[in-house]
Structures are given as structure tokens and as C-alpha cells.
Short mmCIF file of C-alpha atoms in Angstrom, two decimals:
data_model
loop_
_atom_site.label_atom_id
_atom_site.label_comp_id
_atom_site.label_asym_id
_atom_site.label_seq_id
_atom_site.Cartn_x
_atom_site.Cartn_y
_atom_site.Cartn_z
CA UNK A 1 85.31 75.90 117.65
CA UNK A 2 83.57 79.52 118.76
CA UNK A 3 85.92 81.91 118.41
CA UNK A 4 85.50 85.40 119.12
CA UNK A 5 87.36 88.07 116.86
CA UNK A 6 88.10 91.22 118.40
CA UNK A 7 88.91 93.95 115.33
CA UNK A 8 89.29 98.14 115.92
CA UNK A 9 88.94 100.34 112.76
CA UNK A 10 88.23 103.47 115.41
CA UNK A 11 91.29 105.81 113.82
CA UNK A 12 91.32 104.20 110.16
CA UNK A 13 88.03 102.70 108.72
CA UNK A 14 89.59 101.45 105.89
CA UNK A 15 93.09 99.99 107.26
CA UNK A 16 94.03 96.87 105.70
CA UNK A 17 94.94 95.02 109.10
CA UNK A 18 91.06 94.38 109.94
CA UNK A 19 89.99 93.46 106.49
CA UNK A 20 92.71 91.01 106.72
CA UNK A 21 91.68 89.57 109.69
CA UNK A 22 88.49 89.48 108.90
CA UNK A 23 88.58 87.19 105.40
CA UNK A 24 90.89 84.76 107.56
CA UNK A 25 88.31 83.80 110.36
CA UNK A 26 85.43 83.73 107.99
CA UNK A 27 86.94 81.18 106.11
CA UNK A 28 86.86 79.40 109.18
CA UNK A 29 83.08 80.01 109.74
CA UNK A 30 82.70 78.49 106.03
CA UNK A 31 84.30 75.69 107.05
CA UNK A 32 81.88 75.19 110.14
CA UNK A 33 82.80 76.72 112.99
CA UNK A 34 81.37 79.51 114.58
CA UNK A 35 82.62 83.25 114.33
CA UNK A 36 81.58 86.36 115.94
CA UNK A 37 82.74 89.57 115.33
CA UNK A 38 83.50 92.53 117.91
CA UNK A 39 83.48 95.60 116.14
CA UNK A 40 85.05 98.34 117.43
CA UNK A 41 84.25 100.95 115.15
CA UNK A 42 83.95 104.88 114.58
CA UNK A 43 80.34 104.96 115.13
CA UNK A 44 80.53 106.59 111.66
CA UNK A 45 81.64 104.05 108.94
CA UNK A 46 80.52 100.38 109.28
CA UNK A 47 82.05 97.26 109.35
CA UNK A 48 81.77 94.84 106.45
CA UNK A 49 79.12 92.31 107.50
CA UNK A 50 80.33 88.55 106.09
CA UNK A 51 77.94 86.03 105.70
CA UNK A 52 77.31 83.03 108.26
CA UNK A 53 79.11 85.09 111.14
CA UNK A 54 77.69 87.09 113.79
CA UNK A 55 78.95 90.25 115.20
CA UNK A 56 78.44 93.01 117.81
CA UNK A 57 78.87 96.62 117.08
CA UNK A 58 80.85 98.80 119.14
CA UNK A 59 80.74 102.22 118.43
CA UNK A 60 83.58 105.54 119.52
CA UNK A 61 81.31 108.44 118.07
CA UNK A 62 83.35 110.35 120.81
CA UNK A 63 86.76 109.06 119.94
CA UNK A 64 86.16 110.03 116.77
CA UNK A 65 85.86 113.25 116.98
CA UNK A 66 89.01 113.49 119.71
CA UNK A 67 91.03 112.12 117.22
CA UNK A 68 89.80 114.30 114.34
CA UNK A 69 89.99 117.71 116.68
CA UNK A 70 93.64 116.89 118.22
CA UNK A 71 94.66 116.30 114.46
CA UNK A 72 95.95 112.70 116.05
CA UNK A 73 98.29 113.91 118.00
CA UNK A 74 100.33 114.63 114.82
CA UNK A 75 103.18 117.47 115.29
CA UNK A 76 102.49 120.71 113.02
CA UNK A 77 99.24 121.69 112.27
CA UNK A 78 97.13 123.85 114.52
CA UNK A 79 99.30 124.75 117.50
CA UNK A 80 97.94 122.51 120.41
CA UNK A 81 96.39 125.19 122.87
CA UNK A 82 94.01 126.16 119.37
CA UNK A 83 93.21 122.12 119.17
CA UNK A 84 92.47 121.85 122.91
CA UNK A 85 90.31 124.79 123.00
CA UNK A 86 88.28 123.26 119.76
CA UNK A 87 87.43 120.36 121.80
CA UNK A 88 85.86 121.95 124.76
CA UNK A 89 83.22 122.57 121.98
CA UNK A 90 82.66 118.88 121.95
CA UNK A 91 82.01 117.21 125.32
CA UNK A 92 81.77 113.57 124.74
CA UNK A 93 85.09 113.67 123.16
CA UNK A 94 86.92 116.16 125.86
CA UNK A 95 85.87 113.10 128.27
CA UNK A 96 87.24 110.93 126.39
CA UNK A 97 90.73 112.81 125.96
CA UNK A 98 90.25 113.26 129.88
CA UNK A 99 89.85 109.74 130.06
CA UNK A 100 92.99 108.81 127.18
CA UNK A 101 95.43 111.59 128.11
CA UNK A 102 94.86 112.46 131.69
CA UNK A 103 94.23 108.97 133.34
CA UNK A 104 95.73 107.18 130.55
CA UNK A 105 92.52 104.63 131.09
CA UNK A 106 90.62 105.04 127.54
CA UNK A 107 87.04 104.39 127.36
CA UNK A 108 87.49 101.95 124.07
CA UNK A 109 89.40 99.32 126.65
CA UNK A 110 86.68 99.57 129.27
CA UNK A 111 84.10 99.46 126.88
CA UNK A 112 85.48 96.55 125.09
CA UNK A 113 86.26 94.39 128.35
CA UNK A 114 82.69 94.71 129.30
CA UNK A 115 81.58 93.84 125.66
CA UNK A 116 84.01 90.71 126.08
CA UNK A 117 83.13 89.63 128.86
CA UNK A 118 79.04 89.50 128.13
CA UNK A 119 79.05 88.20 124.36
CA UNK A 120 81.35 85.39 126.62
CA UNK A 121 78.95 84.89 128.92
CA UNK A 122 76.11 84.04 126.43
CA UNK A 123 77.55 82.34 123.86
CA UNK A 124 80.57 80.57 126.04
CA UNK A 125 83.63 81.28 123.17
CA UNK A 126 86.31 78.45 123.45
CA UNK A 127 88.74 80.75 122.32
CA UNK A 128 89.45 84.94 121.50
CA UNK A 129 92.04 86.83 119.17
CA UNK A 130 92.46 90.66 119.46
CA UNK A 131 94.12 91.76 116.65
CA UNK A 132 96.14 94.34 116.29
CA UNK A 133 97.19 97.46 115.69
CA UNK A 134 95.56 99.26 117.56
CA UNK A 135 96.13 97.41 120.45
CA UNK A 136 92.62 98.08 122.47
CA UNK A 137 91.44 95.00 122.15
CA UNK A 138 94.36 93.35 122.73
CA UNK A 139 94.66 95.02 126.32
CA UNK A 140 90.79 94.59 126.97
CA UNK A 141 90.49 91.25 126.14
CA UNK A 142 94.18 89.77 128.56
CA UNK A 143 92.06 91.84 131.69
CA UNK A 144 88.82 90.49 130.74
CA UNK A 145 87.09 87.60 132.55
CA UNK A 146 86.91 85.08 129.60
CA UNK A 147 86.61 81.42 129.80
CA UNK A 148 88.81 80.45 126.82
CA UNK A 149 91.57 80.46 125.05
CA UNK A 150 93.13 84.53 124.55
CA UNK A 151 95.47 85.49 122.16
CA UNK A 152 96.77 88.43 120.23
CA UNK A 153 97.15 88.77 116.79
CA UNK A 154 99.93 91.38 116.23
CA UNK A 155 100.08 92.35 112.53
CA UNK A 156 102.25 95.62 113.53
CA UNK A 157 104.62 95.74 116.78
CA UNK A 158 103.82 97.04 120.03
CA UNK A 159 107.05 98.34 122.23
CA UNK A 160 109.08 97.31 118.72
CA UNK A 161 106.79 99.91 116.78
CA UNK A 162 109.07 102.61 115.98
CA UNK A 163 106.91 105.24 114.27
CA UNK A 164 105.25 105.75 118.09
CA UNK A 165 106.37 105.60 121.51
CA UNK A 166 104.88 102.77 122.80
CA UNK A 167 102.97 103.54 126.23
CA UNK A 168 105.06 101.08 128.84
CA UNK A 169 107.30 99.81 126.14
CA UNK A 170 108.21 96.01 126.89
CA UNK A 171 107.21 96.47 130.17
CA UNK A 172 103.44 96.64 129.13
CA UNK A 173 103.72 94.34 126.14
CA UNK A 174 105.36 92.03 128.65
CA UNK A 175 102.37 92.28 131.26
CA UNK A 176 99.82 91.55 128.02
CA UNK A 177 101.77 88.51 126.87
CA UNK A 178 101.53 87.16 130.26
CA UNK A 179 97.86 87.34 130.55
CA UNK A 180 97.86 85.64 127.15
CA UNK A 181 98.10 81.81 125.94
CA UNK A 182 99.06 82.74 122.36
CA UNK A 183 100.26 85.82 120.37
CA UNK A 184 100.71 85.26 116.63
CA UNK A 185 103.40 87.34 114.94
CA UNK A 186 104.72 88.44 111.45
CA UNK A 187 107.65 87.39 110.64
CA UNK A 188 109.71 90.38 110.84
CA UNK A 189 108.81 90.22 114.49
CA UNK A 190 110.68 86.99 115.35
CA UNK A 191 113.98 88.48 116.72
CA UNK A 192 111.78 89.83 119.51
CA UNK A 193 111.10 86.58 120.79
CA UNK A 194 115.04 85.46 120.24
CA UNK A 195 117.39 84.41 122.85
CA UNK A 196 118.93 87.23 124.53
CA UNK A 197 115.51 90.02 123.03
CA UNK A 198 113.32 91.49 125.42
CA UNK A 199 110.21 88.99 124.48
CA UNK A 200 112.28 86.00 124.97
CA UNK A 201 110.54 84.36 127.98
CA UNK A 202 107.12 84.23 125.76
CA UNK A 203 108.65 82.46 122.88
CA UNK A 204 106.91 79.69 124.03
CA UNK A 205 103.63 81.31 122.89
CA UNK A 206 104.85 83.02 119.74
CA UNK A 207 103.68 81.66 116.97
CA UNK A 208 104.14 83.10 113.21
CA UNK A 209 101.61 83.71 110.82
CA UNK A 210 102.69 85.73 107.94
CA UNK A 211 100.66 88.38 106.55
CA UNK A 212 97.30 86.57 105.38
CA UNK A 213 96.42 89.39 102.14
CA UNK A 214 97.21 87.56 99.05
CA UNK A 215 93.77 87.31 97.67
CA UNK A 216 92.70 87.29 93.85
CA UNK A 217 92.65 91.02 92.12
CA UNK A 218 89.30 92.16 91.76
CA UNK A 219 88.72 92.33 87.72
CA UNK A 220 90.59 94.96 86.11
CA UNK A 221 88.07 98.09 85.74
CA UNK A 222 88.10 99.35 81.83
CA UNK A 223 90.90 101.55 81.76
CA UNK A 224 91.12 104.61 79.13
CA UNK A 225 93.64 106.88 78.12
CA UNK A 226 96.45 104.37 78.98
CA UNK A 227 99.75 106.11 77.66
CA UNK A 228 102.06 104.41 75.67
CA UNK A 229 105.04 104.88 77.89
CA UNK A 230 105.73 102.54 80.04
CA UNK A 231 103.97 103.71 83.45
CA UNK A 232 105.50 102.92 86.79
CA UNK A 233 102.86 103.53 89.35
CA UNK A 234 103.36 103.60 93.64
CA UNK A 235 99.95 102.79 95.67
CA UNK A 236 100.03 104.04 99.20
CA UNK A 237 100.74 106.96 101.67
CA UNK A 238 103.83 108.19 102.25
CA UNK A 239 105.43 109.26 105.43
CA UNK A 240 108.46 111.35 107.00
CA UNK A 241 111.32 109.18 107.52
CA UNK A 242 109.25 105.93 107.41
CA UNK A 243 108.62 106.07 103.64
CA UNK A 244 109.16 108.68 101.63
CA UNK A 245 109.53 109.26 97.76
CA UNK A 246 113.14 111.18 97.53
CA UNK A 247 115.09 108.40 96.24
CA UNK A 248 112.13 107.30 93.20
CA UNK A 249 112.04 110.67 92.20
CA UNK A 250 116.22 110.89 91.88
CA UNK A 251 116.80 107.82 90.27
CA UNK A 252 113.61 108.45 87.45
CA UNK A 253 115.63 111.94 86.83
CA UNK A 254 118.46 110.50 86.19
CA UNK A 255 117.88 108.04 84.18
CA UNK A 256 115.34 110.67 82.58
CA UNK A 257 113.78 108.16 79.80
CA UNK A 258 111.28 109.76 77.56
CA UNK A 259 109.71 106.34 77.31
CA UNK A 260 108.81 106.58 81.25
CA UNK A 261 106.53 107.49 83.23
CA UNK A 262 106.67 108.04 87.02
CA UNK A 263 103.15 107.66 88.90
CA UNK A 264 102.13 108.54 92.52
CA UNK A 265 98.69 107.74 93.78
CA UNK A 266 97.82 108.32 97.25
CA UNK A 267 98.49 110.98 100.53
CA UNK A 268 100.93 111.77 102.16
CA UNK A 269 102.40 114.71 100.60
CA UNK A 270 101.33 117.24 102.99
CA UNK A 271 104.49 116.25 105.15
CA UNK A 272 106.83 117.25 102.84
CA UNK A 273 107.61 121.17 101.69
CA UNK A 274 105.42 122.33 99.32
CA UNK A 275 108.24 123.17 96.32
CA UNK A 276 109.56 119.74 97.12
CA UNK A 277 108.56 118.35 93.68
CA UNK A 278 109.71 121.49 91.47
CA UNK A 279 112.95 120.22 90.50
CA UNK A 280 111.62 116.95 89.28
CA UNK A 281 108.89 118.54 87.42
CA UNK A 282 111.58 120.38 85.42
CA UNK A 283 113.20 117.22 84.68
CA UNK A 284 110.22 115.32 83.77
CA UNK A 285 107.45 117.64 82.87
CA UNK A 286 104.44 115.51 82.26
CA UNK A 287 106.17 112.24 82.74
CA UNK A 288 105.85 112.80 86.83
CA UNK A 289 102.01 112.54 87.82
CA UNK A 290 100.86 113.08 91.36
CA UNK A 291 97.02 111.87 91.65
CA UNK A 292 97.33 112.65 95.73
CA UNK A 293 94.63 110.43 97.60
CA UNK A 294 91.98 108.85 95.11
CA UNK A 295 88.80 106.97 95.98
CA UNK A 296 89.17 103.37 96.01
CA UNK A 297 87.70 102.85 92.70
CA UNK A 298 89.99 105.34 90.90
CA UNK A 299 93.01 104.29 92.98
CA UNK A 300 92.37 100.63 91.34
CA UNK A 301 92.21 102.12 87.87
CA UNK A 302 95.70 103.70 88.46
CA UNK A 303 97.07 100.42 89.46
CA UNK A 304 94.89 98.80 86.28
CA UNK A 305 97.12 101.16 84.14
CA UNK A 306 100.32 100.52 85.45
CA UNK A 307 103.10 98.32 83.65
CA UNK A 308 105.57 98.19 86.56
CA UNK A 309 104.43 98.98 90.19
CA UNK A 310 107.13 100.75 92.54
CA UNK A 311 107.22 99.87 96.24
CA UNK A 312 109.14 102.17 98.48
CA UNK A 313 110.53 100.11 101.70
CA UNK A 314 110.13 101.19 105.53
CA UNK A 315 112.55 103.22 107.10
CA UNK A 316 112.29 100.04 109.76
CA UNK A 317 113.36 96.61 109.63
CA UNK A 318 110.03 95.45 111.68
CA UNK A 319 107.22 95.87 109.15
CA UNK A 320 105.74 95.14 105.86
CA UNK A 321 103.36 96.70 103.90
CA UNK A 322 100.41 94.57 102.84
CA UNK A 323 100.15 96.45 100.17
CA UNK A 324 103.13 94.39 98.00
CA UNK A 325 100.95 91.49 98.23
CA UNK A 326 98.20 93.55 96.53
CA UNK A 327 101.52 94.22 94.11
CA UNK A 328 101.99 90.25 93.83
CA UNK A 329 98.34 89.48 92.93
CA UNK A 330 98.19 91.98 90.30
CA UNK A 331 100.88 89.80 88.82
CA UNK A 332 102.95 93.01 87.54
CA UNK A 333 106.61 93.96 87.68
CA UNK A 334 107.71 95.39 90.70
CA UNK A 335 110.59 97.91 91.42
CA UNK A 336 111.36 97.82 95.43
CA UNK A 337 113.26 100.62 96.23
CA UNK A 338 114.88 99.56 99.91
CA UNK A 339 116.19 101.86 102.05
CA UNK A 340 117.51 99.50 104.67
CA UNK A 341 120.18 96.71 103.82
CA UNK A 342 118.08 94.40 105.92
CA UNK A 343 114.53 95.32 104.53
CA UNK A 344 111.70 92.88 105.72
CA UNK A 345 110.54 92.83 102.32
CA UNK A 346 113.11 91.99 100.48
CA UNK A 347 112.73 88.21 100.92
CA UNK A 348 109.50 88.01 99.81
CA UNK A 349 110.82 90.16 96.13
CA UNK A 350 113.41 87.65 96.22
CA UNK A 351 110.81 84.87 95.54
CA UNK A 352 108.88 87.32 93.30
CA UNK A 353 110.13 86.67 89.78
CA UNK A 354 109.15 90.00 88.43
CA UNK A 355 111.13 91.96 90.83
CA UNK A 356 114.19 94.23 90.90
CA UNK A 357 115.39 95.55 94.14
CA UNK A 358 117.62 98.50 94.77
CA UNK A 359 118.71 100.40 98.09
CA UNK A 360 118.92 103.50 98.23
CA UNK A 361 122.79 103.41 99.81
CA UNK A 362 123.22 102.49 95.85
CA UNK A 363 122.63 105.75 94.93
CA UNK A 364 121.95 107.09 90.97
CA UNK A 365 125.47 105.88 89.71
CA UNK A 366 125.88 103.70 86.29
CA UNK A 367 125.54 100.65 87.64
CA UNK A 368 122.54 100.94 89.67
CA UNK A 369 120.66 103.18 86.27
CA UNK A 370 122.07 99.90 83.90
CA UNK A 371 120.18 97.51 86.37
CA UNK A 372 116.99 99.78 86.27
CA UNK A 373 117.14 100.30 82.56
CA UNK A 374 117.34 96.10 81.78
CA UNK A 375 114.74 95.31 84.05
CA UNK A 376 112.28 97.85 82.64
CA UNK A 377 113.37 97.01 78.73
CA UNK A 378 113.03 92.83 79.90
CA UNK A 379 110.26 92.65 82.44
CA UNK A 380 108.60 96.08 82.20
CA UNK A 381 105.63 94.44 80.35
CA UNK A 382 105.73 90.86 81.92
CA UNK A 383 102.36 89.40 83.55
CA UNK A 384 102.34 86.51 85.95
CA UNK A 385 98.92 84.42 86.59
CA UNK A 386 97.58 84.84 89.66
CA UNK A 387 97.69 80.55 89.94
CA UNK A 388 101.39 80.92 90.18
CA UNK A 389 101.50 83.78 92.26
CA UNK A 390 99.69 81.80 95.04
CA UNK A 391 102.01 79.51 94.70
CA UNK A 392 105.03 80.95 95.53
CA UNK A 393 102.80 83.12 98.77
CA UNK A 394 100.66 79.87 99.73
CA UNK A 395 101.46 81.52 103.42
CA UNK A 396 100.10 84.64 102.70
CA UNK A 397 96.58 83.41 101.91
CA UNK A 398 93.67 83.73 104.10
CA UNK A 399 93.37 79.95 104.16
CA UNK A 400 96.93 79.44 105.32
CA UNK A 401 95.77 81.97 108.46
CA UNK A 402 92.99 80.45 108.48
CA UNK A 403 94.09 77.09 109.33
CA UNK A 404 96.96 78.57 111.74
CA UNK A 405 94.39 79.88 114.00
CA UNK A 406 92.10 76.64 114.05
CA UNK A 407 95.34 74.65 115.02
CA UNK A 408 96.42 76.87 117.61
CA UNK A 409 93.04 78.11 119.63
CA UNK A 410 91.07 75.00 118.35
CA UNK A 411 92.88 72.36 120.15
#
């Protein structure tokens, strides 16, 4: 098989959902089959280049730098007249606002049709996956003239995606599934494609592949200094609404053990009032640590130190972090704090042996700080080996995605 892989790390360099992608179809390239990459990229930060696959760079210097000036469209900040006026100072990326905002035709769709449509014409691709989010390749590739096999790999929803207002909604995601033959979709996404749910009529072409991330941990970096409290330690960003760190922070004060320690690593907090954490402080003193965003190699020596890892669930019952499978390999404890009774995640800590969920409707009462305490005092120092651990996630390995797409867009 040639199969084209269509990845867009424009607004995030390092997001997880083209790394992903990216170990998956080189697997397949190790296995014999050929595998080019289309890149669309920042112009700034490149790509990783894998071995044995060949790949085309496609650089957005000039979305770049709309993004950055407009603050991403994010509410707050600099007052929007302020952010406009800032980006008259930059012309290639006015246009392309002009071009995203105004016409609502952005240059990283036309580009990458064009790019599509040439690498297809030289090197004849039996089939294509876009994935996504962001969803510009998606869109470029179902309008592009391309002589095999499309499909869409949807790691995050499109008109479903409740942290944004989807441009076109169902409508849109409608007219892309139709110009597709396959869309692969996490699990969480499924009821879309039920009887009776907007995506119904493209069940047909649905087909689920769960998240592909469980990988073996990289070795554990030396780790000083490691306390002798037990250390519960969250990796990620938080967010308004979508994840946020209010209930961790009342349940660790409560219970208030001096054996304990509570462990944040990563952004985020600038969306929350600046006194939020006061209170807590007062309660814990040094026993609440906020590292706020680390470089990647520090961020893994936080995890390195860290008995139990927490994992605070989505506000939305339509996506899952990759980052618990990161939590799995590491073959640690893991608190999930849920905030929804019908959390996408909590199947996958129900198979996780090491895991003790709460939700958040359970409050800080006695039965819920009983449950916390046992698990801490029984598992808080338990290790599983990554052997077993792939085991119970064989789905969520790169060769289990691997072999879903040869299946699907290799017959």
C-alpha cells in the first residue's frame, strides 16, 4: 500500500494527536509499505522525521503569527480592536486573517489541496488519511482531486466538539463525510453515528480505532529530592469548565493528610483568578506545589517522582485525554477525579487495576474521604509492568492502529 498521511501541528507543535498518528503509520512503513508524510507545520518548529518514510513540508509562517497576534481567538486578554491593530504590523498574517475570518476560505486548505493533489500525481497514493484535529486537512484532502482511497482520522470531534463552535456544525461535517470512503473514530464518538444521531447515514463508513498512545515510558530520568510523602502528581493543562482543578484541591483539604502531597505540573492557570489557590495554600502549606508549564524533560521528572498520578475528567462526555495512557504506561496508581456520571474515561480506569475513581457529584463527605484514604494507604505505592499494561490496552497500541488502517484503506 502507498498511503499518504496528512498531519497539522500549525496552532500546537507539540500536540499529542500528530505524534500519535505518526508512530501508527510508520509502523506500517516498517512493515513494507510505503508512507509519506504531509506536514503542515508552523514554518517555525519541525516535524519529527521517522526513518524509511518520506514527507513534504508545508509551512504557515503567516498563520503563525495570526494566531499568536489574535491571542487565538481566546476571550480576555488584549481587547480585540488592540489585537487587530497589532496585526496590520504584520502583512502576511493580516492576509491570512482576511482570508480565515473574512472569506472564511483559509490559505492552509488551499495550500494543502494543491499539495495533495501533486505529491498524488507523482507518486499515485492508493489511499489518504487526514487526521484530525485540526480539521484542514481533513477538508482539503475530501475537495482534492485524488485517485485513492480518502478518509479522516478524527481523534477529537468536529460539529460534536463542544469546547468550539464548529463552523457549519453537522451540516459541514456531513458534506466532508460524504466526500469520504472512511472516517475512523474514537470510541466516545460512536453515538454520533447511532440510529436516530445526526451522523447516522455514514455509519456505514465509521469505523473505530481507539486512541493508538500506549507506548513504553521512556526510562525514568534520575530523580532527586524525592519527598517522603506520598506525592500525587496531575500532568496536563487545565481549562475553564472543560477541566479544571477545584474539586482535587477540596477533597486534598479535607482529607488534609500530612503524609500527602498534592502536585500540579503544567498551564493553564492563567484562566482562573489569581487568589484562587490562597485558601488551599493555608490548608496545605508546602504540601500543594504548582510547577506551572515545565519543559518536557522536567515535566517527565515530575511524573518520575510521583507515587499516585491524578487525572481530572472532561467537562464532556466526547473526549479522552491521551494523556491517561501516558498514566497507564508509567504503570502508577491513578486517582480519576470524574466530573460527569458518564465520563469517557471511566471504562478504560475500570480495566486499570491501579485505579480509584470518584465524581465530583460525590462531594468531600466521609464516605468518598474513606475511599480516598484506602486506596492511597493500599495502592499508593503499587507498580504494574508495562508487559501487563499492554495487555489489558492491546487497542491502544500503535500496532493495533496500525493494522486498522492497513485493513481498511489497504484492501
Amino acid at each position: 500500500m502507498k498511503l499518504l498521511c496528512i498531519l497539522d501541528s500549525v496552532e500546537f507543535p507539540l500536540a499529542p494527536t500528530p505524534a500519535i498518528a505518526r508512530r501508527a503509520a510508520a509502523l506500517l512503513a516498517q512493515q513494507g509499505h510505503t508512507v509519506h508524510f504531509l506536514e503542515l507545520y508552523d514554518g517555525e518548529t519541525l516535524p519529527a522525521e521517522l526513518p524509511g518514510c518520506g514527507r513534504t513540508l508545508l509551512p504557515f509562517s503567516d498563520e503563525r503569527v495570526m494566531n499568536r497576534v489574535l491571542e487565538f481567538g481566546n476571550p480576555g486578554g488584549t481587547p480585540v480592536p488592540l489585537r487587530l491593530l497589532k496585526l496590520c504590523a504584520h502583512p502576511a498574517a493580516a492576509l491570512a486573517a482576511v482570508r480565515q475570518i473574512a472569506f472564511k476560505k483559509p490559505r492552509r486548505i488551499s495550500a494543502a489541496k494543491k499539495a495533495i493533489e501533486a505529491l498524488d500525481a507523482r507518486c499515485h497514493f492508493d489511499a489518504a488519511v487526514a487526521v484530525a484535529a485540526p480539521y484542514a486537512g481533513s477538508f482539503a484532502l475530501a475537495s482534492a482531486r485524488f485517485g485513492g482511497k480518502k478518509a479522516s482520522w478524527q481523534m477529537d470531534p468536529y460539529a460534536a466538539n463542544r469546547s468550539y463552535n464548529a463552523p457549519g456544525a453537522f451540516d459541514r461535517e456531513k458534506q466532508l463525510l460524504e466526500a469520504l470512503d472512511a472516517v475512523f473514530i474514537a470510541p466516545a464518538m460512536k453515538q454520533y453515528y447511532a440510529p436516530g444521531a445526526p451522523l447516522e447515514r455514514f455509519a456505514g463508513k465509521a469505523h473505530v480505532l481507539d486512541f493508538p498512545s500506549l507506548v513504553p515510558p521512556p526510562a525514568a530520568p534520575a530523580v532527586t529530592g524525592k519527598s517522603s510523602r506520598l506525592r500525587c502528581v496531575f500532568v496536563g493543562s487545565l481549562y475553564p469548565e472543560l477541566r479544571t482543578p477545584h474539586y482535587a484541591l477540596e477533597l486534598f483539604c479535607t482529607l488534609n493528610d500530612p503524609n500527602l502531597e498534592l502536585v500540579f505540573v503544567g498551564g493553564g492557570w492563567e484562566n482562573y483568578p489569581a487568589d484562587l489557590l490562597e485558601p488551599y495554600r493555608k490548608i496545605l502549606g508546602d504540601r500543594l506545589i504548582v510547577t506551572g508549564p515545565l519543559p518536557a524533560k522536567q515535566a517527565a521528572e515530575e511524573l518520575a517522582k510521583a507515587d499516585v498520578l491524578l487525572s481530572l475528567g472532561n467537562g464532556v462526555d466526547n473526549q479522552v485525554p491521551s494523556k491517561i495512557f501516558e498514566y497507564f504506561a508509567a504503570g502508577r496508581p491513578v486517582l480519576h477525579l470524574a466530573k460527569l456520571e458518564n465520563d469517557p474515561c471511566r471504562p478504560y480506569f475500570d480495566r486499570w487495576p491501579l485505579a480509584l475513581t470518584l465524581l465530583e457529584s460525590e462531594g468531600t463527605g466521609p464516605d468518598a474521604l474513606a475511599r480516598l484514604s484506602a486506596f492511597l494507604a493500599e495502592k499508593g505505592r503499587c507498580r504494574l509492568p508495562f508487559e501487563e499494561t499492554e495487555r489489558l490496552f492491546e487497542s491502544n497500541t500503535p500496532q493495533a492502529a496500525a493494522r486498522c488502517l492497513e485493513e481498511t484503506l489497504g484492501g
